[in-house]
Amino acid sequence: MRRLWTVLLAVLLVSTTASPANAAEPPQGPAGDAFYTPPSPLPAGADGDVVWWRPLPDQPGAKGYLVLYRSRSATDTPIAVSGRVLVPAQPWTGAGPRPIVSVASGTRGIGDRCAPSKFQPDYEKPLFVDAMLSRGWAVAITDYEGLGTPGTHTYVVGRSEGHTVIDAARAATRLPAAGLAAGGPVAFSGYSQGGGGAAWAGELAPSYAPELAVAGITAGGTPADLDAVAKNLEGSVGFGFLLLSALGLDAAYPELDLPAYLNDRGRTLYATQRDACVDAVFGYAFGHIADYTTANPLTTAKWQARLAENKLGARPPKAPVFLFHGTADEIIPLAQAQTLRRDYCAAGVPVTWGGYLGEHVTTLAFSAGDVVGYLAGRFAGKPARSSC
């Protein structure tokens, strides 16, 4: 009998110490805004590892977690990024692990107070995040680099956004409290800035995260060609988005040295608007680059090189893609999104194209049901309809 109890005790000890949940349980982080300031130096780990976390107030039908996780900047420097993981309260009854949608948020601004985990209203939640949760899918939502966490947000910088969207999905499976298993189907989804983030995640995943089973990508209102978008925004109602983009690129690539091109008005803007949220953008409607500069930085070789580096289409994703756009989009030009469609089709990517009769904001609302329906088909293993 004594030998039997010894064997049982040994088995229990081995199974307990070998449990990934016990071995990898990250600590809970500090309360308040201190949560967003990572420890220095950043603890060693892999991309997507959770640094710390804390529970969010439960919402109807789902549990939420605020996470700080490891990722990489546009220039491959290890960084800490904040975000959320939302998990339906009901057990998953489908085949295999519960699917995860990594949602790339649309523009909130560049200040820490504008981080998606802080910013209200959370306009994507009622449109499609709640519908995703109601289908039993978990949702991970990154705050991107420099939103909430230290540093200026690298707004519309592709590699940075793609890394953070991918690593949000990884972090969701490395948070034992969330109860999500690795190896299940993953999707990337976003609109506007988020369309760029989702598409970049799709392009980077085959090399950056080959272990992920990416089932599909939805990207709408996508700024695929930043140079074309900038030309469209010059002098337009959305000129303020061009100002945010210039600040974002300058934050990602210090050699661009944006202040060197600014006049007095531009220097004042640079010094006072680095915490601007999206509501401030339209205060700069119909502005021009020349209003804020002594010379246009976008025409210089080093700025053109970084703009070209941030053009989508050169690394076609392996997963099927739902690309969509408003036919009267006044912010992100339709033509450059159609170019991305042609590039993906030429590379053999199954692209489903959606054109919506509307401008930038209304297209987000009009497309929401189709986005969720498209992902439902991919998670069900159905072949994607190609518009190529």
PDB file of C-alpha atoms in Angstrom, residues 27-174:
ATOM      1  CA  PRO A  27       1.842  38.003 -12.847  1.00  0.00           C
ATOM      2  CA  GLN A  28      -1.070  40.386 -12.515  1.00  0.00           C
ATOM      3  CA  GLY A  29      -0.055  43.936 -13.334  1.00  0.00           C
ATOM      4  CA  PRO A  30      -0.444  47.150 -11.339  1.00  0.00           C
ATOM      5  CA  ALA A  31      -3.687  49.099 -11.191  1.00  0.00           C
ATOM      6  CA  GLY A  32      -4.427  52.277 -13.099  1.00  0.00           C
ATOM      7  CA  ASP A  33      -2.207  53.758 -15.767  1.00  0.00           C
ATOM      8  CA  ALA A  34       0.868  52.159 -14.162  1.00  0.00           C
ATOM      9  CA  PHE A  35      -0.246  48.987 -15.944  1.00  0.00           C
ATOM     10  CA  TYR A  36       0.830  50.494 -19.287  1.00  0.00           C
ATOM     11  CA  THR A  37       4.422  51.221 -18.196  1.00  0.00           C
ATOM     12  CA  PRO A  38       6.449  48.046 -18.766  1.00  0.00           C
ATOM     13  CA  PRO A  39       9.187  46.927 -16.387  1.00  0.00           C
ATOM     14  CA  SER A  40      12.646  48.105 -17.359  1.00  0.00           C
ATOM     15  CA  PRO A  41      14.461  46.229 -18.657  1.00  0.00           C
ATOM     16  CA  LEU A  42      11.764  44.286 -20.464  1.00  0.00           C
ATOM     17  CA  PRO A  43      11.775  40.696 -19.158  1.00  0.00           C
ATOM     18  CA  ALA A  44      13.287  38.115 -21.472  1.00  0.00           C
ATOM     19  CA  GLY A  45      10.826  36.145 -23.527  1.00  0.00           C
ATOM     20  CA  ALA A  46       9.392  35.425 -26.952  1.00  0.00           C
ATOM     21  CA  ASP A  47       7.199  37.566 -29.165  1.00  0.00           C
ATOM     22  CA  GLY A  48       3.638  37.269 -27.865  1.00  0.00           C
ATOM     23  CA  ASP A  49       4.597  36.389 -24.289  1.00  0.00           C
ATOM     24  CA  VAL A  50       2.443  38.056 -21.629  1.00  0.00           C
ATOM     25  CA  VAL A  51       4.413  40.387 -19.329  1.00  0.00           C
ATOM     26  CA  TRP A  52       1.472  40.888 -16.987  1.00  0.00           C
ATOM     27  CA  TRP A  53      -2.308  41.091 -17.027  1.00  0.00           C
ATOM     28  CA  ARG A  54      -5.369  41.974 -15.021  1.00  0.00           C
ATOM     29  CA  PRO A  55      -9.058  41.100 -15.329  1.00  0.00           C
ATOM     30  CA  LEU A  56     -11.459  43.611 -16.857  1.00  0.00           C
ATOM     31  CA  PRO A  57     -15.041  44.048 -15.616  1.00  0.00           C
ATOM     32  CA  ASP A  58     -17.181  41.302 -17.098  1.00  0.00           C
ATOM     33  CA  GLN A  59     -19.466  42.248 -19.950  1.00  0.00           C
ATOM     34  CA  PRO A  60     -22.669  40.400 -20.790  1.00  0.00           C
ATOM     35  CA  GLY A  61     -21.704  36.960 -22.064  1.00  0.00           C
ATOM     36  CA  ALA A  62     -17.930  37.446 -21.993  1.00  0.00           C
ATOM     37  CA  LYS A  63     -14.910  37.797 -19.753  1.00  0.00           C
ATOM     38  CA  GLY A  64     -12.209  40.329 -20.480  1.00  0.00           C
ATOM     39  CA  TYR A  65      -8.518  40.674 -19.703  1.00  0.00           C
ATOM     40  CA  LEU A  66      -6.143  43.606 -20.083  1.00  0.00           C
ATOM     41  CA  VAL A  67      -2.711  42.360 -21.139  1.00  0.00           C
ATOM     42  CA  LEU A  68       0.773  43.748 -21.598  1.00  0.00           C
ATOM     43  CA  TYR A  69       2.693  41.553 -24.019  1.00  0.00           C
ATOM     44  CA  ARG A  70       5.959  41.390 -25.936  1.00  0.00           C
ATOM     45  CA  SER A  71       6.123  42.343 -29.603  1.00  0.00           C
ATOM     46  CA  ARG A  72       8.451  44.048 -32.081  1.00  0.00           C
ATOM     47  CA  SER A  73       8.705  47.536 -33.548  1.00  0.00           C
ATOM     48  CA  ALA A  74       8.928  48.319 -37.256  1.00  0.00           C
ATOM     49  CA  THR A  75      12.709  48.006 -36.959  1.00  0.00           C
ATOM     50  CA  ASP A  76      12.536  44.710 -35.001  1.00  0.00           C
ATOM     51  CA  THR A  77      13.295  46.162 -31.575  1.00  0.00           C
ATOM     52  CA  PRO A  78      11.583  44.246 -28.740  1.00  0.00           C
ATOM     53  CA  ILE A  79       8.753  46.324 -27.245  1.00  0.00           C
ATOM     54  CA  ALA A  80       5.850  45.940 -24.828  1.00  0.00           C
ATOM     55  CA  VAL A  81       2.324  46.495 -26.149  1.00  0.00           C
ATOM     56  CA  SER A  82      -0.984  46.630 -24.321  1.00  0.00           C
ATOM     57  CA  GLY A  83      -4.261  45.166 -25.485  1.00  0.00           C
ATOM     58  CA  ARG A  84      -7.351  43.194 -24.533  1.00  0.00           C
ATOM     59  CA  VAL A  85      -8.447  39.583 -24.719  1.00  0.00           C
ATOM     60  CA  LEU A  86     -12.200  38.908 -24.714  1.00  0.00           C
ATOM     61  CA  VAL A  87     -13.515  35.364 -24.246  1.00  0.00           C
ATOM     62  CA  PRO A  88     -17.144  34.204 -24.427  1.00  0.00           C
ATOM     63  CA  ALA A  89     -18.419  32.946 -21.101  1.00  0.00           C
ATOM     64  CA  GLN A  90     -19.984  29.882 -22.697  1.00  0.00           C
ATOM     65  CA  PRO A  91     -17.768  26.849 -23.372  1.00  0.00           C
ATOM     66  CA  TRP A  92     -16.688  26.319 -26.974  1.00  0.00           C
ATOM     67  CA  THR A  93     -18.615  23.407 -28.498  1.00  0.00           C
ATOM     68  CA  GLY A  94     -17.108  23.436 -31.977  1.00  0.00           C
ATOM     69  CA  ALA A  95     -14.411  21.167 -33.323  1.00  0.00           C
ATOM     70  CA  GLY A  96     -10.885  21.857 -32.152  1.00  0.00           C
ATOM     71  CA  PRO A  97      -9.721  24.850 -30.100  1.00  0.00           C
ATOM     72  CA  ARG A  98     -11.836  28.006 -29.875  1.00  0.00           C
ATOM     73  CA  PRO A  99     -11.096  30.345 -32.849  1.00  0.00           C
ATOM     74  CA  ILE A 100      -9.408  33.682 -32.159  1.00  0.00           C
ATOM     75  CA  VAL A 101      -9.948  36.877 -34.148  1.00  0.00           C
ATOM     76  CA  SER A 102      -7.178  39.435 -33.706  1.00  0.00           C
ATOM     77  CA  VAL A 103      -8.931  42.748 -34.358  1.00  0.00           C
ATOM     78  CA  ALA A 104      -6.873  45.709 -35.556  1.00  0.00           C
ATOM     79  CA  SER A 105      -8.629  48.879 -34.413  1.00  0.00           C
ATOM     80  CA  GLY A 106      -9.415  51.853 -36.602  1.00  0.00           C
ATOM     81  CA  THR A 107      -7.907  55.261 -35.878  1.00  0.00           C
ATOM     82  CA  ARG A 108      -8.190  56.406 -32.282  1.00  0.00           C
ATOM     83  CA  GLY A 109      -5.368  58.973 -32.358  1.00  0.00           C
ATOM     84  CA  ILE A 110      -1.744  59.017 -31.267  1.00  0.00           C
ATOM     85  CA  GLY A 111      -1.901  59.987 -27.577  1.00  0.00           C
ATOM     86  CA  ASP A 112      -1.769  57.462 -24.756  1.00  0.00           C
ATOM     87  CA  ARG A 113      -5.284  58.436 -23.667  1.00  0.00           C
ATOM     88  CA  CYS A 114      -6.516  57.332 -27.110  1.00  0.00           C
ATOM     89  CA  ALA A 115      -5.445  53.682 -26.725  1.00  0.00           C
ATOM     90  CA  PRO A 116      -8.285  51.367 -27.828  1.00  0.00           C
ATOM     91  CA  SER A 117      -8.360  49.777 -24.367  1.00  0.00           C
ATOM     92  CA  LYS A 118      -9.071  53.256 -22.903  1.00  0.00           C
ATOM     93  CA  PHE A 119     -10.863  55.148 -25.685  1.00  0.00           C
ATOM     94  CA  GLN A 120     -14.624  55.577 -25.769  1.00  0.00           C
ATOM     95  CA  PRO A 121     -16.759  55.050 -27.697  1.00  0.00           C
ATOM     96  CA  ASP A 122     -15.450  51.621 -28.717  1.00  0.00           C
ATOM     97  CA  TYR A 123     -17.143  51.885 -32.107  1.00  0.00           C
ATOM     98  CA  GLU A 124     -16.085  48.458 -33.413  1.00  0.00           C
ATOM     99  CA  LYS A 125     -17.611  46.609 -30.458  1.00  0.00           C
ATOM    100  CA  PRO A 126     -21.322  46.962 -31.342  1.00  0.00           C
ATOM    101  CA  LEU A 127     -20.648  46.613 -35.073  1.00  0.00           C
ATOM    102  CA  PHE A 128     -18.773  43.324 -35.151  1.00  0.00           C
ATOM    103  CA  VAL A 129     -16.831  42.454 -31.983  1.00  0.00           C
ATOM    104  CA  ASP A 130     -20.039  41.563 -30.111  1.00  0.00           C
ATOM    105  CA  ALA A 131     -21.159  39.458 -33.087  1.00  0.00           C
ATOM    106  CA  MET A 132     -17.831  37.611 -33.062  1.00  0.00           C
ATOM    107  CA  LEU A 133     -18.187  36.867 -29.354  1.00  0.00           C
ATOM    108  CA  SER A 134     -21.768  35.709 -29.844  1.00  0.00           C
ATOM    109  CA  ARG A 135     -20.502  33.073 -32.297  1.00  0.00           C
ATOM    110  CA  GLY A 136     -18.172  31.713 -29.626  1.00  0.00           C
ATOM    111  CA  TRP A 137     -14.955  33.200 -30.980  1.00  0.00           C
ATOM    112  CA  ALA A 138     -12.386  34.833 -28.720  1.00  0.00           C
ATOM    113  CA  VAL A 139     -11.259  38.326 -29.701  1.00  0.00           C
ATOM    114  CA  ALA A 140      -7.825  39.888 -29.133  1.00  0.00           C
ATOM    115  CA  ILE A 141      -7.503  43.659 -29.666  1.00  0.00           C
ATOM    116  CA  THR A 142      -4.086  45.299 -29.714  1.00  0.00           C
ATOM    117  CA  ASP A 143      -3.456  48.884 -28.634  1.00  0.00           C
ATOM    118  CA  TYR A 144      -0.591  49.051 -31.179  1.00  0.00           C
ATOM    119  CA  GLU A 145       2.893  50.372 -30.439  1.00  0.00           C
ATOM    120  CA  GLY A 146       3.004  53.523 -28.329  1.00  0.00           C
ATOM    121  CA  LEU A 147      -0.731  53.809 -27.576  1.00  0.00           C
ATOM    122  CA  GLY A 148      -0.953  53.629 -23.804  1.00  0.00           C
ATOM    123  CA  THR A 149       2.620  52.384 -23.558  1.00  0.00           C
ATOM    124  CA  PRO A 150       5.644  54.729 -23.642  1.00  0.00           C
ATOM    125  CA  GLY A 151       6.655  56.459 -26.852  1.00  0.00           C
ATOM    126  CA  THR A 152       4.733  58.049 -29.708  1.00  0.00           C
ATOM    127  CA  HIS A 153       2.296  55.807 -31.546  1.00  0.00           C
ATOM    128  CA  THR A 154       3.737  54.604 -34.867  1.00  0.00           C
ATOM    129  CA  TYR A 155       0.507  55.391 -36.689  1.00  0.00           C
ATOM    130  CA  VAL A 156      -0.014  53.514 -40.013  1.00  0.00           C
ATOM    131  CA  VAL A 157       3.489  51.996 -39.934  1.00  0.00           C
ATOM    132  CA  GLY A 158       2.907  48.551 -41.397  1.00  0.00           C
ATOM    133  CA  ARG A 159       5.481  46.236 -39.841  1.00  0.00           C
ATOM    134  CA  SER A 160       4.838  47.625 -36.367  1.00  0.00           C
ATOM    135  CA  GLU A 161       1.081  47.210 -36.698  1.00  0.00           C
ATOM    136  CA  GLY A 162       1.370  43.758 -38.234  1.00  0.00           C
ATOM    137  CA  HIS A 163       3.639  42.531 -35.453  1.00  0.00           C
ATOM    138  CA  THR A 164       1.336  43.807 -32.704  1.00  0.00           C
ATOM    139  CA  VAL A 165      -1.783  42.293 -34.305  1.00  0.00           C
ATOM    140  CA  ILE A 166      -0.087  38.897 -34.653  1.00  0.00           C
ATOM    141  CA  ASP A 167       1.350  38.957 -31.155  1.00  0.00           C
ATOM    142  CA  ALA A 168      -2.041  39.841 -29.649  1.00  0.00           C
ATOM    143  CA  ALA A 169      -3.300  36.483 -30.945  1.00  0.00           C
ATOM    144  CA  ARG A 170      -0.246  34.724 -29.523  1.00  0.00           C
ATOM    145  CA  ALA A 171      -0.666  36.473 -26.165  1.00  0.00           C
ATOM    146  CA  ALA A 172      -4.300  35.355 -25.963  1.00  0.00           C
ATOM    147  CA  THR A 173      -3.187  31.703 -25.910  1.00  0.00           C
ATOM    148  CA  ARG A 174      -0.394  32.385 -23.388  1.00  0.00           C
TER     149      ARG A 174
END
